[in-house]
mmCIF file of C-alpha atoms and ligand atoms in Angstrom:
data_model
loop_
_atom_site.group_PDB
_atom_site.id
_atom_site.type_symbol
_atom_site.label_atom_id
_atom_site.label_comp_id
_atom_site.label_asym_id
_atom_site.label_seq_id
_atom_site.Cartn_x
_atom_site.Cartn_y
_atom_site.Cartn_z
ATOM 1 C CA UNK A 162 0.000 0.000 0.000
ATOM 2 C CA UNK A 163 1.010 3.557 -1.049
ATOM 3 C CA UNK A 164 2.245 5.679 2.224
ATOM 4 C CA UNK A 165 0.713 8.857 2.445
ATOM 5 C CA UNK A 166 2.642 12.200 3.151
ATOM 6 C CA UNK A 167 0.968 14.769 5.021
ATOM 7 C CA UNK A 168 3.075 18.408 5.413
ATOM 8 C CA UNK A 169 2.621 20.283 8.430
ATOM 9 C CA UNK A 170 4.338 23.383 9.649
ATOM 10 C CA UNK A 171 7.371 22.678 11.235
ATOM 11 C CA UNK A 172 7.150 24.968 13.934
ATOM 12 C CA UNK A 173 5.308 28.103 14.649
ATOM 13 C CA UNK A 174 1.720 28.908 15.303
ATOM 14 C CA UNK A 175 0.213 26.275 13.432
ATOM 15 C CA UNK A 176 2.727 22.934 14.489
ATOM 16 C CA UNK A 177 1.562 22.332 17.653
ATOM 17 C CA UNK A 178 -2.118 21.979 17.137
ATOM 18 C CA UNK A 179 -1.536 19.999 13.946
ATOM 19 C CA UNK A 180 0.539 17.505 15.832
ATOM 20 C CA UNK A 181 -1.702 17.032 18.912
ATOM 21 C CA UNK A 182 -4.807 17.045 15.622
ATOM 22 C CA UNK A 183 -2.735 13.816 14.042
ATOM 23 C CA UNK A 184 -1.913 12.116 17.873
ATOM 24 C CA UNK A 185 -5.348 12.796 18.688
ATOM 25 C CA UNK A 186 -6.425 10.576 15.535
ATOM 26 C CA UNK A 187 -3.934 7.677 17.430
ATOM 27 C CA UNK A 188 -1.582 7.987 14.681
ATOM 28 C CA UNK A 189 2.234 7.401 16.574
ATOM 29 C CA UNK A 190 4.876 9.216 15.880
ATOM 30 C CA UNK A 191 7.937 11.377 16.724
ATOM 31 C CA UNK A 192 7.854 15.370 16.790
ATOM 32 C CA UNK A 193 11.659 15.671 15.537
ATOM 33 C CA UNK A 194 12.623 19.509 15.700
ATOM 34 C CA UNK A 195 15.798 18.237 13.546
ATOM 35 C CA UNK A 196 14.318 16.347 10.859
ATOM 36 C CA UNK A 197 11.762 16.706 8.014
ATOM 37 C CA UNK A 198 10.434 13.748 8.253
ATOM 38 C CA UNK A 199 9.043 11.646 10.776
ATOM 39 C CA UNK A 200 7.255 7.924 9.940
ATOM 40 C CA UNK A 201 4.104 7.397 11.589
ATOM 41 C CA UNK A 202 4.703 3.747 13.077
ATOM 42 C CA UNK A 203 0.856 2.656 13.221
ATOM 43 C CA UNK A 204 -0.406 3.957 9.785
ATOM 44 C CA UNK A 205 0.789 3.917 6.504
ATOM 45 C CA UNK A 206 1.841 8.095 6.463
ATOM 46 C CA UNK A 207 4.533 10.086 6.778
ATOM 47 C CA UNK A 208 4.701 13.357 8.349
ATOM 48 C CA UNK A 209 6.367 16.263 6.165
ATOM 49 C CA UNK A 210 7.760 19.005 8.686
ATOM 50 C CA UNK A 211 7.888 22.338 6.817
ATOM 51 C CA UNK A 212 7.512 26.198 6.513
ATOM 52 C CA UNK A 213 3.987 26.919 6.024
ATOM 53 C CA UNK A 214 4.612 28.857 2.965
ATOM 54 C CA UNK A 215 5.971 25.677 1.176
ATOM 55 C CA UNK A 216 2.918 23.499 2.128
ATOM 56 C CA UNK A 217 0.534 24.657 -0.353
ATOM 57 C CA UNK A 218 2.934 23.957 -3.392
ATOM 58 C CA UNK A 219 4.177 21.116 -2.082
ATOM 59 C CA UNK A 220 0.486 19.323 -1.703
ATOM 60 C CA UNK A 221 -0.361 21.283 -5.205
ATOM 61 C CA UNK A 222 3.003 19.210 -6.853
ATOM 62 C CA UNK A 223 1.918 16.231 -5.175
ATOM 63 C CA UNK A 224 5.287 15.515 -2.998
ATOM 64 C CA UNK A 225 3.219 15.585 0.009
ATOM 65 C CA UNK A 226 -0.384 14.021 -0.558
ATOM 66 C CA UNK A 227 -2.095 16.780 2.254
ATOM 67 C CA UNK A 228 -1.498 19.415 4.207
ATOM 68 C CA UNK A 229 -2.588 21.383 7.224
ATOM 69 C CA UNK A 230 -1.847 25.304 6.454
ATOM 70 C CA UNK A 231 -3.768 28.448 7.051
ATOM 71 C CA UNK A 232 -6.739 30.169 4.193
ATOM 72 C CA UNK A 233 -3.965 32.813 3.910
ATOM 73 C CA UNK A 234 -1.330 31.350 2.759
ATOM 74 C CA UNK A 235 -3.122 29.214 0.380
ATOM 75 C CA UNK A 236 -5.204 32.493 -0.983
ATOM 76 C CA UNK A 237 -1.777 34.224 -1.199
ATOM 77 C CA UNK A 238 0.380 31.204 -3.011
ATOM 78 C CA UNK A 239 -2.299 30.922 -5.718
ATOM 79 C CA UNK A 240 -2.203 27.284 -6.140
ATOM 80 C CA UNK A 241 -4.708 24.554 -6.883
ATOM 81 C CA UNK A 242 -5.436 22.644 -4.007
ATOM 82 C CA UNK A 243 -8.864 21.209 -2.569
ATOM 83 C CA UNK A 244 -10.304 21.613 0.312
ATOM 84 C CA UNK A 245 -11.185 18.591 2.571
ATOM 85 C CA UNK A 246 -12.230 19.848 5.964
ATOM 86 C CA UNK A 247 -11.709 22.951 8.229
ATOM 87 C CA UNK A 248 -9.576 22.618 11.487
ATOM 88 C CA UNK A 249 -10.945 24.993 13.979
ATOM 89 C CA UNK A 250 -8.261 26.518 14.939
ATOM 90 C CA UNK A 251 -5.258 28.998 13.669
ATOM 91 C CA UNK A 252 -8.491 31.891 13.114
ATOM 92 C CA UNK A 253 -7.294 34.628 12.411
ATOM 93 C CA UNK A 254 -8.068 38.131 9.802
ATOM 94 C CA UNK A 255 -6.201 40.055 7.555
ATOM 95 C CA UNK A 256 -6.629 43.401 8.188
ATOM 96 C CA UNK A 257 -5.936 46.606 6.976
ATOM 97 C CA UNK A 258 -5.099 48.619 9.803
ATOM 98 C CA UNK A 259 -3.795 52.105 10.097
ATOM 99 C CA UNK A 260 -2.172 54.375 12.871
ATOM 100 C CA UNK A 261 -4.539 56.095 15.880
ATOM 101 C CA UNK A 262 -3.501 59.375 15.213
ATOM 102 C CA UNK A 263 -4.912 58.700 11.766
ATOM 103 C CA UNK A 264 -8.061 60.741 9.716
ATOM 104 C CA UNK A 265 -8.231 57.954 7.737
ATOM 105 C CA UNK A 266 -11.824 56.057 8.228
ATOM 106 C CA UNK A 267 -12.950 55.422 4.624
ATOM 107 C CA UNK A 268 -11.871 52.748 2.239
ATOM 108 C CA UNK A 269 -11.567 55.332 -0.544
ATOM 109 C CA UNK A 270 -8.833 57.315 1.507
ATOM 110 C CA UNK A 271 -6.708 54.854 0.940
ATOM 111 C CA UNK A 272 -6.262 55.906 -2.983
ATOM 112 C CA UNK A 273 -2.915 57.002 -3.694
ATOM 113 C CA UNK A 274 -1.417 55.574 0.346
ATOM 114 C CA UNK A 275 1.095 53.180 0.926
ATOM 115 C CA UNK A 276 0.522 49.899 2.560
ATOM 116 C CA UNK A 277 2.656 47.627 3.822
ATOM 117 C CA UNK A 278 1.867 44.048 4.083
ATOM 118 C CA UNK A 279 3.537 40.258 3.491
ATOM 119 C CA UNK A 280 0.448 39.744 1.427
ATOM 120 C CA UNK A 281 0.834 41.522 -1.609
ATOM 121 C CA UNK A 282 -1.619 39.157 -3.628
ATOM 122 C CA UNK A 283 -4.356 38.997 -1.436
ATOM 123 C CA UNK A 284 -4.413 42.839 -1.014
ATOM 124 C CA UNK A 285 -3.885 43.947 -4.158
ATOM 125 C CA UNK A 286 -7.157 41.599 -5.120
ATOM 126 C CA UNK A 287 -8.839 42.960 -2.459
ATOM 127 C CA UNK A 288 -7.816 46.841 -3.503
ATOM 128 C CA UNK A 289 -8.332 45.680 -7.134
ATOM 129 C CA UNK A 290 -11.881 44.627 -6.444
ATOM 130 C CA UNK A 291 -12.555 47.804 -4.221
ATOM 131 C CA UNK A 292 -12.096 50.169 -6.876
ATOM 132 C CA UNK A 293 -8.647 51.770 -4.314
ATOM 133 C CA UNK A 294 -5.310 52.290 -6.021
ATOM 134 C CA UNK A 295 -2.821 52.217 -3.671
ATOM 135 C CA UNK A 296 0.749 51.422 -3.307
ATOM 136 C CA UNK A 297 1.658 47.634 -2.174
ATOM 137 C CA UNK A 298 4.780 47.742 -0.151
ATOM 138 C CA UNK A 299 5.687 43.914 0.174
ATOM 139 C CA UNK A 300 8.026 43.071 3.236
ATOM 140 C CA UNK A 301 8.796 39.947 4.515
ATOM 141 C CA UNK A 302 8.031 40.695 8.213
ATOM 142 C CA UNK A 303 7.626 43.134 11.418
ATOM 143 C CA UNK A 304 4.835 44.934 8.902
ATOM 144 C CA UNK A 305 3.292 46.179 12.434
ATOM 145 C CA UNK A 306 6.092 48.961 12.695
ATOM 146 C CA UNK A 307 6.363 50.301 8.762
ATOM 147 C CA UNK A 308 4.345 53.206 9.701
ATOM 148 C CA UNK A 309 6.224 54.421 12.874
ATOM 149 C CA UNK A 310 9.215 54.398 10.579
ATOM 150 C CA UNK A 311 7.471 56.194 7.841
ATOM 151 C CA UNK A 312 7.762 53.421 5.132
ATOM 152 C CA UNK A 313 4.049 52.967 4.893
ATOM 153 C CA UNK A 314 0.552 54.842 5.800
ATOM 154 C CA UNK A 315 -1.596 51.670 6.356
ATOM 155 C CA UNK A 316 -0.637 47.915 6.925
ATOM 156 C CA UNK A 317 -2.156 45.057 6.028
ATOM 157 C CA UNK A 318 -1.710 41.919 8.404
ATOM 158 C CA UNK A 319 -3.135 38.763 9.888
ATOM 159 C CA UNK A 320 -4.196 39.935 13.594
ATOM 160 C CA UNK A 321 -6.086 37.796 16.051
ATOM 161 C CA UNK A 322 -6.551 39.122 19.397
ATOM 162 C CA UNK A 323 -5.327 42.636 18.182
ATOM 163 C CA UNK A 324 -3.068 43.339 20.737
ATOM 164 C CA UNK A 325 0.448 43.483 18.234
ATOM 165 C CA UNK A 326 -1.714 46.375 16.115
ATOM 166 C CA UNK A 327 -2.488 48.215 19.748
ATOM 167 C CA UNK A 328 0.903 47.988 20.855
ATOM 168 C CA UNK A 329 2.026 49.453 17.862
ATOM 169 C CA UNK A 330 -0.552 52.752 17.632
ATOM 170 C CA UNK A 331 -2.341 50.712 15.248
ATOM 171 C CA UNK A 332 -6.167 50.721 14.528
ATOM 172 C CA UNK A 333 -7.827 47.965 12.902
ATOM 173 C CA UNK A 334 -9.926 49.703 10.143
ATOM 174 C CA UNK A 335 -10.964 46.823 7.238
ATOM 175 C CA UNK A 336 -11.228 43.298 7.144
ATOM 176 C CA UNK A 337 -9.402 41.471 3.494
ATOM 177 C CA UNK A 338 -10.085 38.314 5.019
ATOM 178 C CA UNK A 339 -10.533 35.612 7.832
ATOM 179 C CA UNK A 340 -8.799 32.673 7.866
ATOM 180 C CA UNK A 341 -8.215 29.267 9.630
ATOM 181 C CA UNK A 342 -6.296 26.134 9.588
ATOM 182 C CA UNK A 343 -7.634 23.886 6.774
ATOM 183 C CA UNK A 344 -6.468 20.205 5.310
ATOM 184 C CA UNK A 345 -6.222 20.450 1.933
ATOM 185 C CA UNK A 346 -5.228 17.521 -0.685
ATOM 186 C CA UNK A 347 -3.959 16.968 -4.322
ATOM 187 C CA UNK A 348 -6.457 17.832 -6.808
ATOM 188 C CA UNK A 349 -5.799 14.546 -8.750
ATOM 189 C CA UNK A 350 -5.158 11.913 -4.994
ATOM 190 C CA UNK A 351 -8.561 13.059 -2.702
ATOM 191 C CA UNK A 352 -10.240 10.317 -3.233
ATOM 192 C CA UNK A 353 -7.804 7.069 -2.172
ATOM 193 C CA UNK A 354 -9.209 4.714 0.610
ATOM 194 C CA UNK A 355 -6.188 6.085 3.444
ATOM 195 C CA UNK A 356 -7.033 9.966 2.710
ATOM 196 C CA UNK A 357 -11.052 8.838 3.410
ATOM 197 C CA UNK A 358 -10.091 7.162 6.731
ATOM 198 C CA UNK A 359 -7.781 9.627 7.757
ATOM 199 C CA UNK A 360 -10.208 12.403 7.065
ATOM 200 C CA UNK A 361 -12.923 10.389 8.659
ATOM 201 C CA UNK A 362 -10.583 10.141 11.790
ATOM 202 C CA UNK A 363 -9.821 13.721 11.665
ATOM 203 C CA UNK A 364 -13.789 14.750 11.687
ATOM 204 C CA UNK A 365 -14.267 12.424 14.272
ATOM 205 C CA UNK A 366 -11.613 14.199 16.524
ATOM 206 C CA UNK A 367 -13.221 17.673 15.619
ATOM 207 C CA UNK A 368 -16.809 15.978 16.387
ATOM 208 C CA UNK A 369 -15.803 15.040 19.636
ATOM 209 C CA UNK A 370 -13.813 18.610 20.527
ATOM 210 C CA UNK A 371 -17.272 20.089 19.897
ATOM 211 C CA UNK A 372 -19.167 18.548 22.401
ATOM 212 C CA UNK A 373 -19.577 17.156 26.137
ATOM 213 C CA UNK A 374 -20.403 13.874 27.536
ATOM 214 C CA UNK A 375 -23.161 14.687 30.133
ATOM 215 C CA UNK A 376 -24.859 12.473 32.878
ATOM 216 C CA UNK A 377 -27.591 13.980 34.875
ATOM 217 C CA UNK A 378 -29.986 12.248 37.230
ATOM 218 C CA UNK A 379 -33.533 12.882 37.309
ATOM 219 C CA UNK A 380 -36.808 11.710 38.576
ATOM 220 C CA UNK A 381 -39.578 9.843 35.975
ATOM 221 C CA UNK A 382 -41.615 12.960 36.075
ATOM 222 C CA UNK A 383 -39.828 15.376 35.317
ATOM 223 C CA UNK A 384 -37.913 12.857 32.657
ATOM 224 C CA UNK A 385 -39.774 14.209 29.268
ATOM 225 C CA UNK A 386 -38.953 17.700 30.378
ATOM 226 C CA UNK A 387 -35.602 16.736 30.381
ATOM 227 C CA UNK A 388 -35.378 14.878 27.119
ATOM 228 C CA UNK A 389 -36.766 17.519 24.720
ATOM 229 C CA UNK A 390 -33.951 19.701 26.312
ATOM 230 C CA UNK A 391 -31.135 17.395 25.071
ATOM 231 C CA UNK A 392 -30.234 16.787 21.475
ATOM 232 C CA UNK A 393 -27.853 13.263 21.784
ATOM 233 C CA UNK A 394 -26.053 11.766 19.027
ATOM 234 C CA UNK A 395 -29.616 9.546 18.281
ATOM 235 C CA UNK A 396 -31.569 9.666 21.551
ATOM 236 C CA UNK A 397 -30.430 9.743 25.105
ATOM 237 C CA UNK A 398 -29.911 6.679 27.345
ATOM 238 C CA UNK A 399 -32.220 6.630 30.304
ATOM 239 C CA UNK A 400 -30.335 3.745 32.693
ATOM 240 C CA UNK A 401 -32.905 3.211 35.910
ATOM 241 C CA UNK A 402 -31.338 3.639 39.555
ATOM 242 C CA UNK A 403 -31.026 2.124 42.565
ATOM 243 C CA UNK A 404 -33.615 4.450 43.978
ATOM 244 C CA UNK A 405 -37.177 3.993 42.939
ATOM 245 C CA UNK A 406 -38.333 6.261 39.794
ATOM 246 C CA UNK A 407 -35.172 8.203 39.624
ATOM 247 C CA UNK A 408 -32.826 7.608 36.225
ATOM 248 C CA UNK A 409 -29.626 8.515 35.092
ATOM 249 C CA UNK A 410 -29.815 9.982 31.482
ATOM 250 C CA UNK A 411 -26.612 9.937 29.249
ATOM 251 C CA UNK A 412 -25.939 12.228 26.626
ATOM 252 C CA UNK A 413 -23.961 14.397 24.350
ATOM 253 C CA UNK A 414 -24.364 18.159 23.710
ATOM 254 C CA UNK A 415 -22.493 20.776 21.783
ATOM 255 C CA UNK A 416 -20.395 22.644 23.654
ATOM 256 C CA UNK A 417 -21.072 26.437 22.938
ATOM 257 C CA UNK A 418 -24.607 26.245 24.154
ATOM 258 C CA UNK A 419 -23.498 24.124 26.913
ATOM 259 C CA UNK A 420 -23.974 26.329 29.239
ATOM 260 C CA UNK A 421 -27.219 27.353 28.671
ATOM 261 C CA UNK A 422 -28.572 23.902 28.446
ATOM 262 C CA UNK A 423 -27.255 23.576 31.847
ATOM 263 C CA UNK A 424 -29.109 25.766 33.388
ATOM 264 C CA UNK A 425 -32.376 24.720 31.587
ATOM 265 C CA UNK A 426 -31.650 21.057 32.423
ATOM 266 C CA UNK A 427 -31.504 22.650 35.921
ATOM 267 C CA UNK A 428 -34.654 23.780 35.881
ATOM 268 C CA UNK A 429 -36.334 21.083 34.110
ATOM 269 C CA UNK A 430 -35.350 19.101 37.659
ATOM 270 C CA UNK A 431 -31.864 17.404 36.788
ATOM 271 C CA UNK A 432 -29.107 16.854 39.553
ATOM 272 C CA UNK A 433 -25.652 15.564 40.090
ATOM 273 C CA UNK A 434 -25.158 16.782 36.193
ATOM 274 C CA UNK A 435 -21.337 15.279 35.166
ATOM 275 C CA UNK A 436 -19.769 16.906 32.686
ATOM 276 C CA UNK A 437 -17.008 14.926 30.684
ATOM 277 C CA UNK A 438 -14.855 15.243 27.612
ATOM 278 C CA UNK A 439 -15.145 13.187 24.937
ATOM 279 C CA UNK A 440 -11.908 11.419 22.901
ATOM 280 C CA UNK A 441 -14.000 10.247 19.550
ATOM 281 C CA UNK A 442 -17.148 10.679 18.229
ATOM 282 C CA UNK A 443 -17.604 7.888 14.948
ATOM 283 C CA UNK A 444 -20.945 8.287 13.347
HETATM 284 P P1 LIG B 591 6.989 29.668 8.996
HETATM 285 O O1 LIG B 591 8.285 29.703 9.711
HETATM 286 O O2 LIG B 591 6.401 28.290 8.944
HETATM 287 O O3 LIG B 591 7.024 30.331 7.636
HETATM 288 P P2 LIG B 591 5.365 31.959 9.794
HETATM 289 O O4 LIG B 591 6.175 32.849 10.678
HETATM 290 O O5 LIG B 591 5.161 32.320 8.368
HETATM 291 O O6 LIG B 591 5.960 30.492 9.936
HETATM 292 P P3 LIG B 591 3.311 31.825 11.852
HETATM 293 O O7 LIG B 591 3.455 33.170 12.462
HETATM 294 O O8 LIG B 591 3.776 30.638 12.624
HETATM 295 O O9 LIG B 591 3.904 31.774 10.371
HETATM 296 O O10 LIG B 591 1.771 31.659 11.486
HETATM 297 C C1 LIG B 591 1.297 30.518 10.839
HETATM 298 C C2 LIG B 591 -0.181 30.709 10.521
HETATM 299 O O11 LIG B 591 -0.908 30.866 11.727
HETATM 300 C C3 LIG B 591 -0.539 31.940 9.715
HETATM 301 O O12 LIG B 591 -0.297 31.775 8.335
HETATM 302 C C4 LIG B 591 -2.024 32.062 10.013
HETATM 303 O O13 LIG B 591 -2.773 31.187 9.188
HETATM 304 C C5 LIG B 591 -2.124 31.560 11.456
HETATM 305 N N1 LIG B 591 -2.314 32.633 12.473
HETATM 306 C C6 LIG B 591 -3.239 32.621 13.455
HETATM 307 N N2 LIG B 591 -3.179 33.739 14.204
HETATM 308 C C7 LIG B 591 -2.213 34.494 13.706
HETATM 309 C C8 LIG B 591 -1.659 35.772 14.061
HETATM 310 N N3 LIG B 591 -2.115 36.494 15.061
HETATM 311 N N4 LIG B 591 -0.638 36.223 13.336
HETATM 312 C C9 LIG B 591 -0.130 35.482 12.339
HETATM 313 N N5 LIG B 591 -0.613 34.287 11.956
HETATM 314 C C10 LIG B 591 -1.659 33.786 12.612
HETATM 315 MG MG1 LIG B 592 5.687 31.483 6.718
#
């Protein structure tokens, strides 16, 4: 059988999610700062260490069969890739942002400005399609202090929580794009029999980080009331207890209305609720 290659960033923002992604699907192997490769000793793959700029042409040349990268960098490469399933984490925007002592708060005052950015291609397209002319400034890094040293009048840079622009006297003032960590594949190798199980592993890792385990006990009567709050993965299991006409229901549900399910489940008369992580969800 064929042995996959998967690239991943070798270290940075993205490499350490991406590895605990892969270990989290039980796939075994070593996270070697030193080499490029590392075998994965329980699954026919090979792990591809690299700089995230290389990934997308590396998976679009088919030298490694997938790849875990951010939108961005994709978007800004150009290449053709597909998509197979977003990774939930890595978010992030690309943002055109512009110092606080600034009177710029229009889009169209940015005709005839300088911007700064490490995404020339993404910008310009975004300028392009905005009707702005201004003047792209590509650098390869620190873009957050090209206005202070009067090489540019705006920037245009991936920010997440903001604080970088804020240090700088920056303001956040349009968004080119969000982005995430995605897997993509080679346009002409999605479809083999490994790249459908490993995918199917990977969603079933992502299913599981999604939601909780929950036991709650309740008593019969209130048991309906408690049912239509919970959604399950089919139905919930209703396991009788020791005590006469109390049960212990088991369930699953998602976790960002968690807590508000909690406190209706509350309500509705369930006690002792357990809340538990869950490892794999396979549907
Ligand atoms: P490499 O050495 O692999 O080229 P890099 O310095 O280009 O790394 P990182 O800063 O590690 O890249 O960022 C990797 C990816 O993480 C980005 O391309 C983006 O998709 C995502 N990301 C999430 N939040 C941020 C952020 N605040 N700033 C930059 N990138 C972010
Ligand atoms: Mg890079």
């Amino acid at each position: 059988m064929k042995t996959l290659k998967i690239a991943i960033q070798k270290s940075g923002r993205l490499n350490e999610k991406s590895v605990e992604l892969l270990k989290n699907c039980g796939l075994n192997f070593e996270n070697y700062k030193s080499s490029l490769i590392s075998p994965v000793s329980n699954f026919p793959l090979e792990i591809l260490f690299l700089r995230d700029d290389d990934i997308p042409e590396y998976v679009q040349d088919g030298i490694a069969d997938l790849g875990i990268v951010g939108e961005n960098v994709i978007e800004e490469t150009e290449v053709k890739v597909n998509y197979l399933q977003r990774l939930g984490f890595g978010k992030c925007s690309l943002k055109i942002a512009v110092p606080n002592n600034n009177s710029i708060t229009k889009l169209e005052q940015l005709n005839g400005k300088s911007i700064a950015t490490t995404y020339p291609v993404i910008l310009g397209k975004f300028l392009k399609n905005q009707g702005i002319q201004a003047d792209i400034r590509t650098i390869s890094g620190s873009v957050e202090i090209s206005p202070g040293l009067g090489l540019a009048d705006a920037i245009c840079d991936l920010v997440s929580t903001g604080g970088t622009l804020k240090s700088n006297g920056l303001v956040p003032f349009s968004d080119v794009m969000s982005s995430e960590a995605v897997l993509i594949c080679n346009e002409s190798n999605c479809e083999s029999d490994l790249i459908k199980e490993l995918v199917q592993r990977i969603q079933s890792v992502l299913r599981a980080k999604e939601t909780k385990y929950v036991v709650l006990n309740v008593h019969r009567d209130n048991l309906n009331d408690v049912i239509a709050l919970l959604p399950g993965v089919k139905s919930p299991s209703v396991v009788p207890l020791a005590e006469d006409n109390w049960v212990a229901v088991h369930t699953v549900i998602p976790e960002r209305d968690f807590w508000d399910r909690i406190s209706q489940l509350k309500q509705a008369g369930a006690q002792g609720i357990v809340v538990m992580p869950i490892e794999k969800i396979i549907l």
